[in-house]
């Protein structure tokens, strides 16, 4: 082999080496680029918008595709906090969507809420604003109409029983229904006599396996060792007819019993003013506190039903009701017929979990 041939072979070898190194460097750069793309992939978690509302963390293009509004950033600036709203006649499957009145809504006004994913078990509605017509008063000309929602109603379908039918002033309340595979329908209805149609409710979708999911069958779900539970439209001054639902209170760690209390002005569930009643005396309108009594120890004077003009564990005056029966619940049972002499405001009950059993 001549020297010229050896030189040509050497040059080819060097060229092949340079090509191999170049490809390796390109592959390395491509890998680094792929890693950057992986970093900016983020879960679509709940977020708080710049205006204090709830939203979902999406990319800007994803938010636009949902007709949402980018209000603040999330995911370390890679995403936007997407705020979405819905009106009557629309369908949504986006978590944390706000169902809002328009001021000119016709009856029936319905929103269809479909699951965002297969693992959604519950739909929760938080009423940031809820003002519709008050229920009928004692001056109604319709027989047995007192406390009935007549000029406006709201209710939600469920994968089970329908929600309670409510109206009046329910700002600050919430309502939970079981998610339906065929979608849930939220419905407002109004008569021609309706004068109040104002609502703004956040609709959140709760997965089946998260710790904050409420037990099945709870229309309202409260957390914390202390709190307050009120009947729907208590702020409006009248309880609502035909109510049959359960308020659930999560048992907090380290607590084994619970105490319920209310003033005579904040507990008026049929009966006579200032006079508390229990047990079989409560047959039409009452709250259910399983195995309530004067203390946490089992006794022969434990009751489930409480009504009248005071929440009373004994006697007729206001006194604290204790129970250690799990789960902690306040059931609400109001019938569909009121007479002029019935106390109708409803209730506002404070609770405090106890460590004494």
Short mmCIF file of C-alpha atoms in Angstrom, two decimals:
data_model
loop_
_atom_site.label_atom_id
_atom_site.label_comp_id
_atom_site.label_asym_id
_atom_site.label_seq_id
_atom_site.Cartn_x
_atom_site.Cartn_y
_atom_site.Cartn_z
CA UNK A 1 0.00 0.00 0.00
CA UNK A 2 1.37 3.33 -1.02
CA UNK A 3 1.73 6.27 1.29
CA UNK A 4 -0.97 8.09 -0.67
CA UNK A 5 -3.44 5.24 -0.02
CA UNK A 6 -2.62 5.23 3.69
CA UNK A 7 -3.21 9.00 3.86
CA UNK A 8 -6.59 8.65 2.12
CA UNK A 9 -7.67 5.89 4.53
CA UNK A 10 -6.61 8.07 7.50
CA UNK A 11 -8.61 11.01 6.22
CA UNK A 12 -11.71 8.84 5.75
CA UNK A 13 -11.32 7.50 9.30
CA UNK A 14 -11.09 11.01 10.73
CA UNK A 15 -14.15 12.10 8.73
CA UNK A 16 -16.21 9.15 9.99
CA UNK A 17 -15.18 9.91 13.57
CA UNK A 18 -16.25 13.55 13.22
CA UNK A 19 -19.63 12.50 11.76
CA UNK A 20 -20.21 10.10 14.67
CA UNK A 21 -19.31 12.77 17.25
CA UNK A 22 -21.60 15.28 15.55
CA UNK A 23 -24.54 12.88 15.62
CA UNK A 24 -23.93 12.07 19.29
CA UNK A 25 -23.92 15.77 20.11
CA UNK A 26 -27.18 16.30 18.16
CA UNK A 27 -28.81 13.40 19.96
CA UNK A 28 -27.69 14.82 23.29
CA UNK A 29 -29.15 18.20 22.44
CA UNK A 30 -32.42 16.59 21.36
CA UNK A 31 -32.59 14.68 24.62
CA UNK A 32 -32.06 17.87 26.58
CA UNK A 33 -34.82 19.52 24.59
CA UNK A 34 -37.16 16.66 25.39
CA UNK A 35 -36.38 16.97 29.10
CA UNK A 36 -37.33 20.65 29.02
CA UNK A 37 -40.67 19.74 27.46
CA UNK A 38 -41.22 17.16 30.18
CA UNK A 39 -40.58 19.74 32.90
CA UNK A 40 -43.37 22.04 31.69
CA UNK A 41 -45.96 19.25 31.67
CA UNK A 42 -48.07 19.81 34.80
CA UNK A 43 -51.27 18.45 36.36
CA UNK A 44 -54.50 20.37 35.90
CA UNK A 45 -54.85 21.19 39.60
CA UNK A 46 -57.18 23.74 41.13
CA UNK A 47 -55.75 27.25 41.47
CA UNK A 48 -56.79 30.68 42.70
CA UNK A 49 -57.26 33.43 40.13
CA UNK A 50 -55.95 36.98 40.48
CA UNK A 51 -59.49 38.02 41.51
CA UNK A 52 -59.78 35.40 44.26
CA UNK A 53 -62.02 32.97 42.36
CA UNK A 54 -61.20 29.30 41.79
CA UNK A 55 -59.85 28.04 38.49
CA UNK A 56 -57.89 25.19 36.95
CA UNK A 57 -54.23 25.28 35.90
CA UNK A 58 -54.00 24.88 32.11
CA UNK A 59 -51.74 26.02 29.34
CA UNK A 60 -52.92 29.22 27.67
CA UNK A 61 -54.06 27.29 24.59
CA UNK A 62 -55.99 24.77 26.70
CA UNK A 63 -57.71 27.62 28.57
CA UNK A 64 -58.65 29.29 25.28
CA UNK A 65 -60.07 26.01 23.97
CA UNK A 66 -62.40 25.91 26.99
CA UNK A 67 -63.50 29.52 26.39
CA UNK A 68 -61.87 30.40 29.67
CA UNK A 69 -60.12 33.54 30.85
CA UNK A 70 -56.47 33.48 31.96
CA UNK A 71 -56.40 35.17 35.36
CA UNK A 72 -53.00 34.71 36.95
CA UNK A 73 -50.27 32.13 36.54
CA UNK A 74 -49.64 28.69 38.00
CA UNK A 75 -47.19 25.78 37.66
CA UNK A 76 -44.24 28.10 38.28
CA UNK A 77 -45.35 30.37 35.47
CA UNK A 78 -45.70 27.62 32.83
CA UNK A 79 -49.51 27.61 33.12
CA UNK A 80 -52.39 30.05 33.55
CA UNK A 81 -55.13 29.92 36.17
CA UNK A 82 -58.11 29.42 33.88
CA UNK A 83 -61.44 30.94 35.02
CA UNK A 84 -64.50 29.49 33.28
CA UNK A 85 -68.17 30.43 33.44
CA UNK A 86 -71.39 28.90 32.13
CA UNK A 87 -74.89 30.18 31.46
CA UNK A 88 -78.35 28.69 31.02
CA UNK A 89 -78.63 26.15 28.21
CA UNK A 90 -74.92 25.27 28.17
CA UNK A 91 -72.93 22.13 28.97
CA UNK A 92 -69.68 21.97 30.90
CA UNK A 93 -67.20 19.28 31.88
CA UNK A 94 -64.59 21.67 33.30
CA UNK A 95 -63.85 21.58 37.01
CA UNK A 96 -64.40 24.79 38.99
CA UNK A 97 -66.81 26.27 36.45
CA UNK A 98 -68.99 29.15 37.70
CA UNK A 99 -72.68 28.92 36.81
CA UNK A 100 -73.93 32.50 36.69
CA UNK A 101 -77.23 34.25 36.11
CA UNK A 102 -77.48 36.76 33.29
CA UNK A 103 -80.31 38.97 34.54
CA UNK A 104 -82.63 37.88 31.74
CA UNK A 105 -82.83 34.12 32.25
CA UNK A 106 -85.97 32.34 31.09
CA UNK A 107 -87.58 29.33 32.77
CA UNK A 108 -86.46 26.62 32.84
CA UNK A 109 -82.80 27.58 33.10
CA UNK A 110 -80.67 24.45 32.97
CA UNK A 111 -76.95 23.70 33.01
CA UNK A 112 -75.70 20.25 32.08
CA UNK A 113 -72.65 19.16 34.10
CA UNK A 114 -70.74 16.17 32.74
CA UNK A 115 -67.86 14.39 34.42
CA UNK A 116 -64.41 15.79 33.69
CA UNK A 117 -63.05 12.24 34.02
CA UNK A 118 -64.32 8.77 34.83
CA UNK A 119 -63.05 8.88 38.42
CA UNK A 120 -65.35 11.79 39.44
CA UNK A 121 -67.87 10.68 42.08
CA UNK A 122 -69.51 13.90 43.31
CA UNK A 123 -70.58 17.33 42.08
CA UNK A 124 -70.39 20.12 44.64
CA UNK A 125 -72.08 23.50 44.22
CA UNK A 126 -70.82 26.36 46.39
CA UNK A 127 -73.24 29.28 46.36
CA UNK A 128 -71.07 32.40 46.27
CA UNK A 129 -74.32 34.23 45.54
CA UNK A 130 -77.81 32.75 45.70
CA UNK A 131 -80.78 35.11 45.77
CA UNK A 132 -84.13 34.00 44.35
CA UNK A 133 -87.73 34.61 45.38
CA UNK A 134 -88.61 33.82 48.98
CA UNK A 135 -91.01 30.97 49.75
CA UNK A 136 -94.71 31.68 50.22
CA UNK A 137 -95.64 33.41 53.47
CA UNK A 138 -98.69 33.15 55.74
CA UNK A 139 -100.47 35.68 53.52
CA UNK A 140 -100.51 33.32 50.51
CA UNK A 141 -103.96 32.64 49.10
CA UNK A 142 -102.97 29.08 48.18
CA UNK A 143 -103.89 26.47 50.78
CA UNK A 144 -100.91 24.95 52.65
CA UNK A 145 -98.52 27.11 50.63
CA UNK A 146 -96.59 28.56 53.57
CA UNK A 147 -92.79 27.89 53.23
CA UNK A 148 -93.30 26.37 49.75
CA UNK A 149 -90.99 27.50 46.93
CA UNK A 150 -93.59 28.76 44.46
CA UNK A 151 -92.21 31.61 42.35
CA UNK A 152 -88.74 30.13 41.95
CA UNK A 153 -87.05 26.80 42.55
CA UNK A 154 -83.58 25.28 42.25
CA UNK A 155 -82.71 21.60 42.28
CA UNK A 156 -80.06 19.25 40.87
CA UNK A 157 -80.33 15.75 39.49
CA UNK A 158 -78.14 13.07 41.01
CA UNK A 159 -77.05 9.49 40.53
CA UNK A 160 -79.65 8.65 43.15
CA UNK A 161 -82.30 10.91 44.67
CA UNK A 162 -82.73 14.49 43.50
CA UNK A 163 -81.37 17.25 45.70
CA UNK A 164 -83.68 19.25 47.96
CA UNK A 165 -85.71 21.94 46.20
CA UNK A 166 -84.56 25.32 47.50
CA UNK A 167 -85.22 29.02 46.97
CA UNK A 168 -84.69 32.30 48.80
CA UNK A 169 -81.38 33.44 50.30
CA UNK A 170 -78.70 30.74 50.30
CA UNK A 171 -75.48 32.69 49.78
CA UNK A 172 -72.62 30.90 51.55
CA UNK A 173 -74.31 27.50 51.54
CA UNK A 174 -73.33 24.53 49.43
CA UNK A 175 -74.94 21.38 48.03
CA UNK A 176 -73.47 18.01 47.03
CA UNK A 177 -74.94 15.42 44.66
CA UNK A 178 -73.60 12.13 43.36
CA UNK A 179 -72.09 12.44 39.86
CA UNK A 180 -74.18 10.81 37.14
CA UNK A 181 -72.54 8.95 34.25
CA UNK A 182 -75.20 10.52 32.02
CA UNK A 183 -74.40 14.05 33.35
CA UNK A 184 -76.13 16.04 36.10
CA UNK A 185 -78.73 18.69 35.31
CA UNK A 186 -78.90 21.85 37.44
CA UNK A 187 -82.29 23.53 37.09
CA UNK A 188 -83.82 26.88 38.00
CA UNK A 189 -87.52 27.42 37.33
CA UNK A 190 -89.46 30.67 37.62
CA UNK A 191 -93.07 31.80 37.35
CA UNK A 192 -94.19 35.03 35.73
CA UNK A 193 -94.43 36.51 39.24
CA UNK A 194 -90.71 35.96 39.92
CA UNK A 195 -88.73 39.11 40.70
CA UNK A 196 -85.36 37.81 41.96
CA UNK A 197 -82.90 35.80 39.83
CA UNK A 198 -79.34 36.24 41.00
CA UNK A 199 -76.81 33.46 41.42
CA UNK A 200 -73.12 32.67 41.05
CA UNK A 201 -72.17 29.15 42.07
CA UNK A 202 -68.87 27.32 41.77
CA UNK A 203 -69.23 23.77 40.46
CA UNK A 204 -66.41 21.52 41.54
CA UNK A 205 -65.97 17.88 40.59
CA UNK A 206 -64.73 15.61 43.36
CA UNK A 207 -62.77 12.44 42.50
CA UNK A 208 -63.70 9.15 44.14
CA UNK A 209 -60.42 8.55 45.97
CA UNK A 210 -59.57 11.93 47.53
CA UNK A 211 -59.64 12.37 51.33
CA UNK A 212 -61.91 15.43 51.17
CA UNK A 213 -64.75 13.57 49.44
CA UNK A 214 -67.86 13.50 51.62
CA UNK A 215 -69.60 10.23 52.51
CA UNK A 216 -72.32 9.28 50.05
CA UNK A 217 -75.69 10.81 50.85
CA UNK A 218 -74.44 14.02 52.49
CA UNK A 219 -76.11 17.12 51.03
CA UNK A 220 -73.77 19.40 52.98
CA UNK A 221 -70.36 18.43 54.39
CA UNK A 222 -68.58 20.36 57.13
CA UNK A 223 -65.00 20.03 58.36
CA UNK A 224 -63.19 21.41 61.38
CA UNK A 225 -63.66 20.78 65.09
CA UNK A 226 -66.12 23.69 65.39
CA UNK A 227 -68.61 25.25 62.99
CA UNK A 228 -72.20 26.23 62.25
CA UNK A 229 -74.91 24.42 60.33
CA UNK A 230 -78.05 26.24 59.14
CA UNK A 231 -81.21 25.20 57.34
CA UNK A 232 -81.53 26.45 53.78
CA UNK A 233 -82.91 30.02 53.63
CA UNK A 234 -82.34 30.62 57.35
CA UNK A 235 -80.91 34.00 56.35
CA UNK A 236 -84.16 34.66 54.46
CA UNK A 237 -86.20 34.18 57.63
CA UNK A 238 -88.09 31.00 56.77
CA UNK A 239 -87.32 27.33 56.49
CA UNK A 240 -88.34 25.57 53.27
CA UNK A 241 -91.05 22.96 52.90
CA UNK A 242 -90.46 19.36 51.81
CA UNK A 243 -86.88 19.05 53.00
CA UNK A 244 -85.32 15.66 53.63
CA UNK A 245 -81.52 15.64 53.64
CA UNK A 246 -78.47 15.13 55.84
CA UNK A 247 -75.71 17.53 56.94
CA UNK A 248 -72.52 15.57 57.67
CA UNK A 249 -69.65 16.67 59.90
CA UNK A 250 -66.25 15.05 59.49
CA UNK A 251 -64.92 13.53 62.70
CA UNK A 252 -61.58 15.21 63.32
CA UNK A 253 -58.54 13.36 64.64
CA UNK A 254 -58.50 13.04 68.43
CA UNK A 255 -62.22 13.79 68.87
CA UNK A 256 -64.80 11.18 69.83
CA UNK A 257 -68.04 13.07 70.55
CA UNK A 258 -69.79 16.28 69.54
CA UNK A 259 -71.90 18.99 71.18
CA UNK A 260 -74.69 20.92 69.47
CA UNK A 261 -76.12 24.19 70.76
CA UNK A 262 -78.39 27.00 69.61
CA UNK A 263 -80.23 29.98 71.05
CA UNK A 264 -84.02 30.11 71.19
CA UNK A 265 -84.02 32.78 68.47
CA UNK A 266 -81.90 30.58 66.19
CA UNK A 267 -83.89 27.38 66.63
CA UNK A 268 -87.55 27.64 65.64
CA UNK A 269 -88.75 24.44 64.05
CA UNK A 270 -92.54 24.34 64.48
CA UNK A 271 -93.96 24.08 68.00
CA UNK A 272 -94.23 26.97 70.45
CA UNK A 273 -91.83 29.86 70.96
CA UNK A 274 -89.14 29.17 73.58
CA UNK A 275 -90.31 25.61 74.19
CA UNK A 276 -88.03 22.79 73.12
CA UNK A 277 -89.39 19.35 72.31
CA UNK A 278 -87.88 15.93 71.65
CA UNK A 279 -88.62 12.40 70.59
CA UNK A 280 -92.17 11.44 69.63
CA UNK A 281 -93.35 15.02 70.21
CA UNK A 282 -91.58 15.91 66.93
CA UNK A 283 -93.62 14.41 64.08
CA UNK A 284 -93.82 16.97 61.25
CA UNK A 285 -90.78 19.28 61.24
CA UNK A 286 -87.63 18.32 63.15
CA UNK A 287 -83.88 17.85 63.07
CA UNK A 288 -82.31 14.46 63.61
CA UNK A 289 -79.34 14.14 65.99
CA UNK A 290 -78.73 10.41 66.47
CA UNK A 291 -78.72 9.38 70.15
CA UNK A 292 -78.53 12.93 71.49
CA UNK A 293 -78.65 13.57 75.21
CA UNK A 294 -77.44 15.60 78.16
CA UNK A 295 -73.99 13.99 78.08
CA UNK A 296 -71.85 11.62 76.07
CA UNK A 297 -72.56 8.56 78.23
CA UNK A 298 -75.43 6.33 77.05
CA UNK A 299 -78.61 6.98 79.02
CA UNK A 300 -82.30 6.17 78.92
CA UNK A 301 -83.15 9.76 77.96
CA UNK A 302 -81.35 9.80 74.61
CA UNK A 303 -83.40 11.04 71.65
CA UNK A 304 -83.03 11.37 67.87
CA UNK A 305 -85.63 14.04 67.05
CA UNK A 306 -85.54 17.69 68.17
CA UNK A 307 -88.03 20.44 67.35
CA UNK A 308 -89.98 23.36 68.80
CA UNK A 309 -88.83 26.80 69.89
CA UNK A 310 -85.51 25.71 71.45
CA UNK A 311 -82.85 23.05 70.96
CA UNK A 312 -83.05 21.33 74.33
CA UNK A 313 -81.47 18.10 75.54
CA UNK A 314 -83.74 18.20 78.60
CA UNK A 315 -86.59 20.37 79.80
CA UNK A 316 -87.94 23.09 77.50
CA UNK A 317 -85.20 25.77 77.56
CA UNK A 318 -82.14 25.83 75.32
CA UNK A 319 -79.46 23.35 76.41
CA UNK A 320 -76.56 21.57 74.72
CA UNK A 321 -77.19 18.24 73.00
CA UNK A 322 -74.29 15.76 73.14
CA UNK A 323 -73.75 12.57 71.18
CA UNK A 324 -70.97 10.14 70.45
CA UNK A 325 -72.83 8.33 67.69
CA UNK A 326 -70.82 8.16 64.44
CA UNK A 327 -70.92 9.55 61.85
CA UNK A 328 -71.70 13.04 63.15
CA UNK A 329 -74.86 14.18 61.39
CA UNK A 330 -77.75 16.64 61.54
CA UNK A 331 -80.70 15.34 59.53
CA UNK A 332 -83.34 17.78 58.29
CA UNK A 333 -86.96 16.68 57.92
CA UNK A 334 -89.55 19.39 57.11
CA UNK A 335 -92.96 18.37 55.76
CA UNK A 336 -95.02 20.14 53.10
CA UNK A 337 -97.77 21.57 55.27
CA UNK A 338 -97.51 24.50 57.68
CA UNK A 339 -100.20 26.26 59.69
CA UNK A 340 -100.17 29.93 60.64
CA UNK A 341 -99.18 29.19 64.24
CA UNK A 342 -96.10 27.11 63.35
CA UNK A 343 -92.63 28.52 63.97
CA UNK A 344 -90.99 28.65 60.54
CA UNK A 345 -87.57 30.40 60.67
CA UNK A 346 -85.64 27.10 60.77
CA UNK A 347 -82.35 26.64 62.61
CA UNK A 348 -78.76 27.70 63.03
CA UNK A 349 -76.87 25.18 65.16
CA UNK A 350 -73.29 25.51 66.39
CA UNK A 351 -71.21 22.37 66.87
CA UNK A 352 -68.02 21.66 68.80
CA UNK A 353 -66.30 18.29 68.72
CA UNK A 354 -65.23 16.91 72.08
CA UNK A 355 -62.43 14.73 73.43
CA UNK A 356 -64.58 13.45 76.31
CA UNK A 357 -66.40 10.21 75.58
#
